Amino acid sequence: MAETAAPKTSPETNLSLRTSPAELLSAAFEAGSVPGTVELREITFLTMVGLRVPRDTDAGERIASVTGGLPTTCGAVSGTGDTSVLWLGPEEFLVVAPSEAHESLGGDLIQALREALGDDAGQVVDLSANRTTFELTGPRSRAVLEKGCSLDLHPRWFKTGTALSTEIGHIPVVLWKTGDESYRIFPRASFAEFLGRWLLDAMREYASPEVP
Amino acid sequence: MLLISCPNCGSRDETEFHYGGQAHVAYPENPNELNDREWAEFLFYRDNTKGAFAERWLHSTGCRQWFNMLRDTVTYEIQAVYAMGTPRPAAAPPAAESGTASTAPDSTTTGTAGPSIAATSTATGTASPSTTAPEGATK
């Protein structure tokens, strides 16, 4: 039998080898950003957990105590510290936490959520690799999004601190308004390159001087 | 483009939704007792209503929940949005021709239906009285 020695692996080398879904666009994001006007970057490897649990059950309350509450209505975001819970459906939520919360980096968030659910009906699923995160900031970020999103993004309707599932450039995403002029966009990993290029194209006009 | 009022998410574009066909098609109580014709009618035969039509919709890009909607197939007016499993609310303009209008009390009708475009009677009534014979009939 031939020697089939697998290359030596360790958590450290595995982590250094991983690539984020829009990594090939990182230079383009930097070149396409217009500082002070609209900037785009990818936030890599956030920990995301899909939750399916009814809010008004014991399991729901136990999970809420881990995450710092579960949002009650469409668009609401709850959570404590840097762990946020986004409303996706009446019984479906998305937990977004920093990379360090993932168990591969020593975090215990997912384990704590699993224990909180226990044997009750519901789901706690590690979805960290499902979506990637874009951050669009700057005074023109709303104008960029309005080119491909049918939601009313005016601040009187889309308030800071809300997150909605919608489509941007025909790509299904979760759009989270994290600040007055900053948005987080969660596309699925396989759509990240397309949406990244779409956003870069939408941002391009703001690099030119304004036509009087 | 329809603006559809999702019961969970509010008003959203039609592109966020998927159509689920006619609502209130009950699964047969004893599927084994159906003959081929009845089974085919359950599977494939649907109303082709002109006027108020109860149909299922899925908010696929939003909350991913199903709901029922009462929509006028002529005017596209959305007359009611109601939860799955609840009986069909009475159509605001009399839906005589649909045949499936239930007498259940209307609990979730959100908007009163606007004026229905029921101009069929006037259209036929004012058509030319045709008292004169058509040209060439006397030949």
PDB file of C-alpha atoms in Angstrom, chain B:
ATOM      1  CA  MET B   1     -46.152  45.113  -9.893  1.00  0.00           C
ATOM      2  CA  LEU B   2     -48.402  44.257  -6.984  1.00  0.00           C
ATOM      3  CA  LEU B   3     -47.730  45.641  -3.547  1.00  0.00           C
ATOM      4  CA  ILE B   4     -48.639  42.773  -1.240  1.00  0.00           C
ATOM      5  CA  SER B   5     -49.242  43.265   2.449  1.00  0.00           C
ATOM      6  CA  CYS B   6     -47.549  40.379   4.219  1.00  0.00           C
ATOM      7  CA  PRO B   7     -49.237  39.715   7.583  1.00  0.00           C
ATOM      8  CA  ASN B   8     -45.817  39.598   9.262  1.00  0.00           C
ATOM      9  CA  CYS B   9     -43.714  42.076   7.331  1.00  0.00           C
ATOM     10  CA  GLY B  10     -46.054  44.674   5.908  1.00  0.00           C
ATOM     11  CA  SER B  11     -46.150  45.980   2.401  1.00  0.00           C
ATOM     12  CA  ARG B  12     -43.581  44.493   0.027  1.00  0.00           C
ATOM     13  CA  ASP B  13     -42.992  44.105  -3.674  1.00  0.00           C
ATOM     14  CA  GLU B  14     -44.555  41.208  -5.520  1.00  0.00           C
ATOM     15  CA  THR B  15     -41.067  39.971  -6.485  1.00  0.00           C
ATOM     16  CA  GLU B  16     -40.472  38.931  -2.883  1.00  0.00           C
ATOM     17  CA  PHE B  17     -43.397  36.493  -3.017  1.00  0.00           C
ATOM     18  CA  HIS B  18     -44.191  33.180  -4.588  1.00  0.00           C
ATOM     19  CA  TYR B  19     -47.628  32.211  -5.783  1.00  0.00           C
ATOM     20  CA  GLY B  20     -49.119  29.044  -4.342  1.00  0.00           C
ATOM     21  CA  GLY B  21     -52.248  28.506  -6.386  1.00  0.00           C
ATOM     22  CA  GLN B  22     -55.839  28.238  -5.288  1.00  0.00           C
ATOM     23  CA  ALA B  23     -56.498  28.215  -1.565  1.00  0.00           C
ATOM     24  CA  HIS B  24     -58.916  26.020   0.359  1.00  0.00           C
ATOM     25  CA  VAL B  25     -58.368  22.887  -1.734  1.00  0.00           C
ATOM     26  CA  ALA B  26     -58.926  20.272   0.943  1.00  0.00           C
ATOM     27  CA  TYR B  27     -57.019  17.004   0.893  1.00  0.00           C
ATOM     28  CA  PRO B  28     -59.468  14.138   0.300  1.00  0.00           C
ATOM     29  CA  GLU B  29     -60.560  12.430   3.479  1.00  0.00           C
ATOM     30  CA  ASN B  30     -60.118   8.941   2.039  1.00  0.00           C
ATOM     31  CA  PRO B  31     -57.616   9.190  -0.813  1.00  0.00           C
ATOM     32  CA  ASN B  32     -57.737   5.433  -1.358  1.00  0.00           C
ATOM     33  CA  GLU B  33     -61.411   5.532  -2.241  1.00  0.00           C
ATOM     34  CA  LEU B  34     -60.945   8.030  -5.042  1.00  0.00           C
ATOM     35  CA  ASN B  35     -61.044   6.850  -8.592  1.00  0.00           C
ATOM     36  CA  ASP B  36     -58.588   8.183 -11.132  1.00  0.00           C
ATOM     37  CA  ARG B  37     -60.880  10.915 -12.303  1.00  0.00           C
ATOM     38  CA  GLU B  38     -61.551  12.236  -8.790  1.00  0.00           C
ATOM     39  CA  TRP B  39     -57.876  12.051  -7.906  1.00  0.00           C
ATOM     40  CA  ALA B  40     -56.951  13.958 -11.053  1.00  0.00           C
ATOM     41  CA  GLU B  41     -59.540  16.563 -10.235  1.00  0.00           C
ATOM     42  CA  PHE B  42     -58.084  16.997  -6.763  1.00  0.00           C
ATOM     43  CA  LEU B  43     -54.554  17.250  -8.093  1.00  0.00           C
ATOM     44  CA  PHE B  44     -54.917  19.312 -11.218  1.00  0.00           C
ATOM     45  CA  TYR B  45     -58.340  20.899 -11.550  1.00  0.00           C
ATOM     46  CA  ARG B  46     -58.580  24.424 -10.257  1.00  0.00           C
ATOM     47  CA  ASP B  47     -61.112  27.193 -10.536  1.00  0.00           C
ATOM     48  CA  ASN B  48     -60.558  29.775 -13.199  1.00  0.00           C
ATOM     49  CA  THR B  49     -62.504  32.487 -11.487  1.00  0.00           C
ATOM     50  CA  LYS B  50     -63.251  35.843 -12.946  1.00  0.00           C
ATOM     51  CA  GLY B  51     -63.462  38.124  -9.952  1.00  0.00           C
ATOM     52  CA  ALA B  52     -62.577  37.492  -6.314  1.00  0.00           C
ATOM     53  CA  PHE B  53     -60.266  34.499  -6.024  1.00  0.00           C
ATOM     54  CA  ALA B  54     -58.762  33.018  -2.861  1.00  0.00           C
ATOM     55  CA  GLU B  55     -55.149  32.027  -3.364  1.00  0.00           C
ATOM     56  CA  ARG B  56     -52.088  31.080  -1.390  1.00  0.00           C
ATOM     57  CA  TRP B  57     -48.907  33.160  -1.304  1.00  0.00           C
ATOM     58  CA  LEU B  58     -45.480  32.635   0.247  1.00  0.00           C
ATOM     59  CA  HIS B  59     -43.306  35.528   1.351  1.00  0.00           C
ATOM     60  CA  SER B  60     -40.241  33.684   0.167  1.00  0.00           C
ATOM     61  CA  THR B  61     -37.607  36.402   0.519  1.00  0.00           C
ATOM     62  CA  GLY B  62     -39.006  37.765   3.757  1.00  0.00           C
ATOM     63  CA  CYS B  63     -40.455  35.835   6.654  1.00  0.00           C
ATOM     64  CA  ARG B  64     -40.927  32.631   4.598  1.00  0.00           C
ATOM     65  CA  GLN B  65     -44.480  32.200   5.855  1.00  0.00           C
ATOM     66  CA  TRP B  66     -47.544  31.210   3.866  1.00  0.00           C
ATOM     67  CA  PHE B  67     -50.737  33.202   3.920  1.00  0.00           C
ATOM     68  CA  ASN B  68     -53.994  33.443   2.008  1.00  0.00           C
ATOM     69  CA  MET B  69     -55.078  36.329  -0.095  1.00  0.00           C
ATOM     70  CA  LEU B  70     -58.358  37.284  -1.709  1.00  0.00           C
ATOM     71  CA  ARG B  71     -57.541  38.928  -5.011  1.00  0.00           C
ATOM     72  CA  ASP B  72     -59.707  40.123  -7.840  1.00  0.00           C
ATOM     73  CA  THR B  73     -58.436  38.452 -10.984  1.00  0.00           C
ATOM     74  CA  VAL B  74     -59.812  41.240 -13.154  1.00  0.00           C
ATOM     75  CA  THR B  75     -58.743  44.367 -11.315  1.00  0.00           C
ATOM     76  CA  TYR B  76     -55.882  42.786  -9.316  1.00  0.00           C
ATOM     77  CA  GLU B  77     -57.313  44.478  -6.274  1.00  0.00           C
ATOM     78  CA  ILE B  78     -56.278  42.728  -3.065  1.00  0.00           C
ATOM     79  CA  GLN B  79     -59.422  42.490  -0.983  1.00  0.00           C
ATOM     80  CA  ALA B  80     -58.191  40.564   2.036  1.00  0.00           C
ATOM     81  CA  VAL B  81     -55.085  38.992   3.491  1.00  0.00           C
ATOM     82  CA  TYR B  82     -55.751  36.280   6.064  1.00  0.00           C
ATOM     83  CA  ALA B  83     -53.965  33.484   7.852  1.00  0.00           C
ATOM     84  CA  MET B  84     -53.630  29.928   6.590  1.00  0.00           C
ATOM     85  CA  GLY B  85     -56.318  27.691   8.022  1.00  0.00           C
ATOM     86  CA  THR B  86     -58.879  30.422   8.507  1.00  0.00           C
ATOM     87  CA  PRO B  87     -62.029  30.399   6.379  1.00  0.00           C
ATOM     88  CA  ARG B  88     -62.304  32.593   3.373  1.00  0.00           C
ATOM     89  CA  PRO B  89     -63.690  36.023   4.232  1.00  0.00           C
ATOM     90  CA  ALA B  90     -66.697  37.132   2.287  1.00  0.00           C
ATOM     91  CA  ALA B  91     -65.723  39.019  -0.807  1.00  0.00           C
ATOM     92  CA  ALA B  92     -66.759  42.616  -0.570  1.00  0.00           C
ATOM     93  CA  PRO B  93     -68.369  42.757  -3.986  1.00  0.00           C
ATOM     94  CA  PRO B  94     -70.705  39.772  -4.293  1.00  0.00           C
ATOM     95  CA  ALA B  95     -68.699  36.924  -5.726  1.00  0.00           C
ATOM     96  CA  ALA B  96     -71.689  35.108  -7.110  1.00  0.00           C
ATOM     97  CA  GLU B  97     -69.902  33.393  -9.941  1.00  0.00           C
ATOM     98  CA  SER B  98     -67.092  31.883  -7.909  1.00  0.00           C
ATOM     99  CA  GLY B  99     -69.359  29.376  -6.214  1.00  0.00           C
ATOM    100  CA  THR B 100     -66.984  28.872  -3.302  1.00  0.00           C
ATOM    101  CA  ALA B 101     -67.847  31.959  -1.309  1.00  0.00           C
ATOM    102  CA  SER B 102     -68.176  30.924   2.276  1.00  0.00           C
ATOM    103  CA  THR B 103     -70.636  32.327   4.716  1.00  0.00           C
ATOM    104  CA  ALA B 104     -68.024  32.493   7.434  1.00  0.00           C
ATOM    105  CA  PRO B 105     -67.829  35.724   9.387  1.00  0.00           C
ATOM    106  CA  ASP B 106     -65.183  38.050   8.122  1.00  0.00           C
ATOM    107  CA  SER B 107     -62.622  38.557  10.841  1.00  0.00           C
ATOM    108  CA  THR B 108     -59.451  39.581   9.095  1.00  0.00           C
ATOM    109  CA  THR B 109     -60.479  41.679   6.174  1.00  0.00           C
ATOM    110  CA  THR B 110     -58.084  44.576   6.256  1.00  0.00           C
ATOM    111  CA  GLY B 111     -59.386  46.945   3.683  1.00  0.00           C
ATOM    112  CA  THR B 112     -62.806  47.590   2.341  1.00  0.00           C
ATOM    113  CA  ALA B 113     -62.854  46.771  -1.288  1.00  0.00           C
ATOM    114  CA  GLY B 114     -63.088  49.689  -3.603  1.00  0.00           C
ATOM    115  CA  PRO B 115     -65.714  50.062  -6.264  1.00  0.00           C
ATOM    116  CA  SER B 116     -65.803  46.982  -8.369  1.00  0.00           C
ATOM    117  CA  ILE B 117     -65.576  47.377 -12.076  1.00  0.00           C
ATOM    118  CA  ALA B 118     -68.809  45.528 -12.748  1.00  0.00           C
ATOM    119  CA  ALA B 119     -69.638  47.310 -15.918  1.00  0.00           C
ATOM    120  CA  THR B 120     -70.763  44.281 -17.836  1.00  0.00           C
ATOM    121  CA  SER B 121     -74.446  45.029 -17.543  1.00  0.00           C
ATOM    122  CA  THR B 122     -74.154  48.561 -18.808  1.00  0.00           C
ATOM    123  CA  ALA B 123     -71.848  47.537 -21.592  1.00  0.00           C
ATOM    124  CA  THR B 124     -74.288  45.050 -23.009  1.00  0.00           C
ATOM    125  CA  GLY B 125     -77.299  47.219 -22.262  1.00  0.00           C
ATOM    126  CA  THR B 126     -76.104  50.155 -24.283  1.00  0.00           C
ATOM    127  CA  ALA B 127     -74.944  48.122 -27.203  1.00  0.00           C
ATOM    128  CA  SER B 128     -76.606  48.923 -30.467  1.00  0.00           C
ATOM    129  CA  PRO B 129     -80.233  47.815 -30.226  1.00  0.00           C
ATOM    130  CA  SER B 130     -79.950  46.046 -33.570  1.00  0.00           C
ATOM    131  CA  THR B 131     -83.463  46.776 -34.638  1.00  0.00           C
ATOM    132  CA  THR B 132     -82.335  47.066 -38.173  1.00  0.00           C
ATOM    133  CA  ALA B 133     -81.433  43.983 -40.051  1.00  0.00           C
ATOM    134  CA  PRO B 134     -77.780  43.571 -40.795  1.00  0.00           C
ATOM    135  CA  GLU B 135     -76.613  44.706 -44.122  1.00  0.00           C
ATOM    136  CA  GLY B 136     -77.086  42.088 -46.760  1.00  0.00           C
ATOM    137  CA  ALA B 137     -79.785  40.210 -44.865  1.00  0.00           C
ATOM    138  CA  THR B 138     -82.472  41.227 -47.311  1.00  0.00           C
ATOM    139  CA  LYS B 139     -80.747  39.773 -50.297  1.00  0.00           C
TER     140      LYS B 139
END
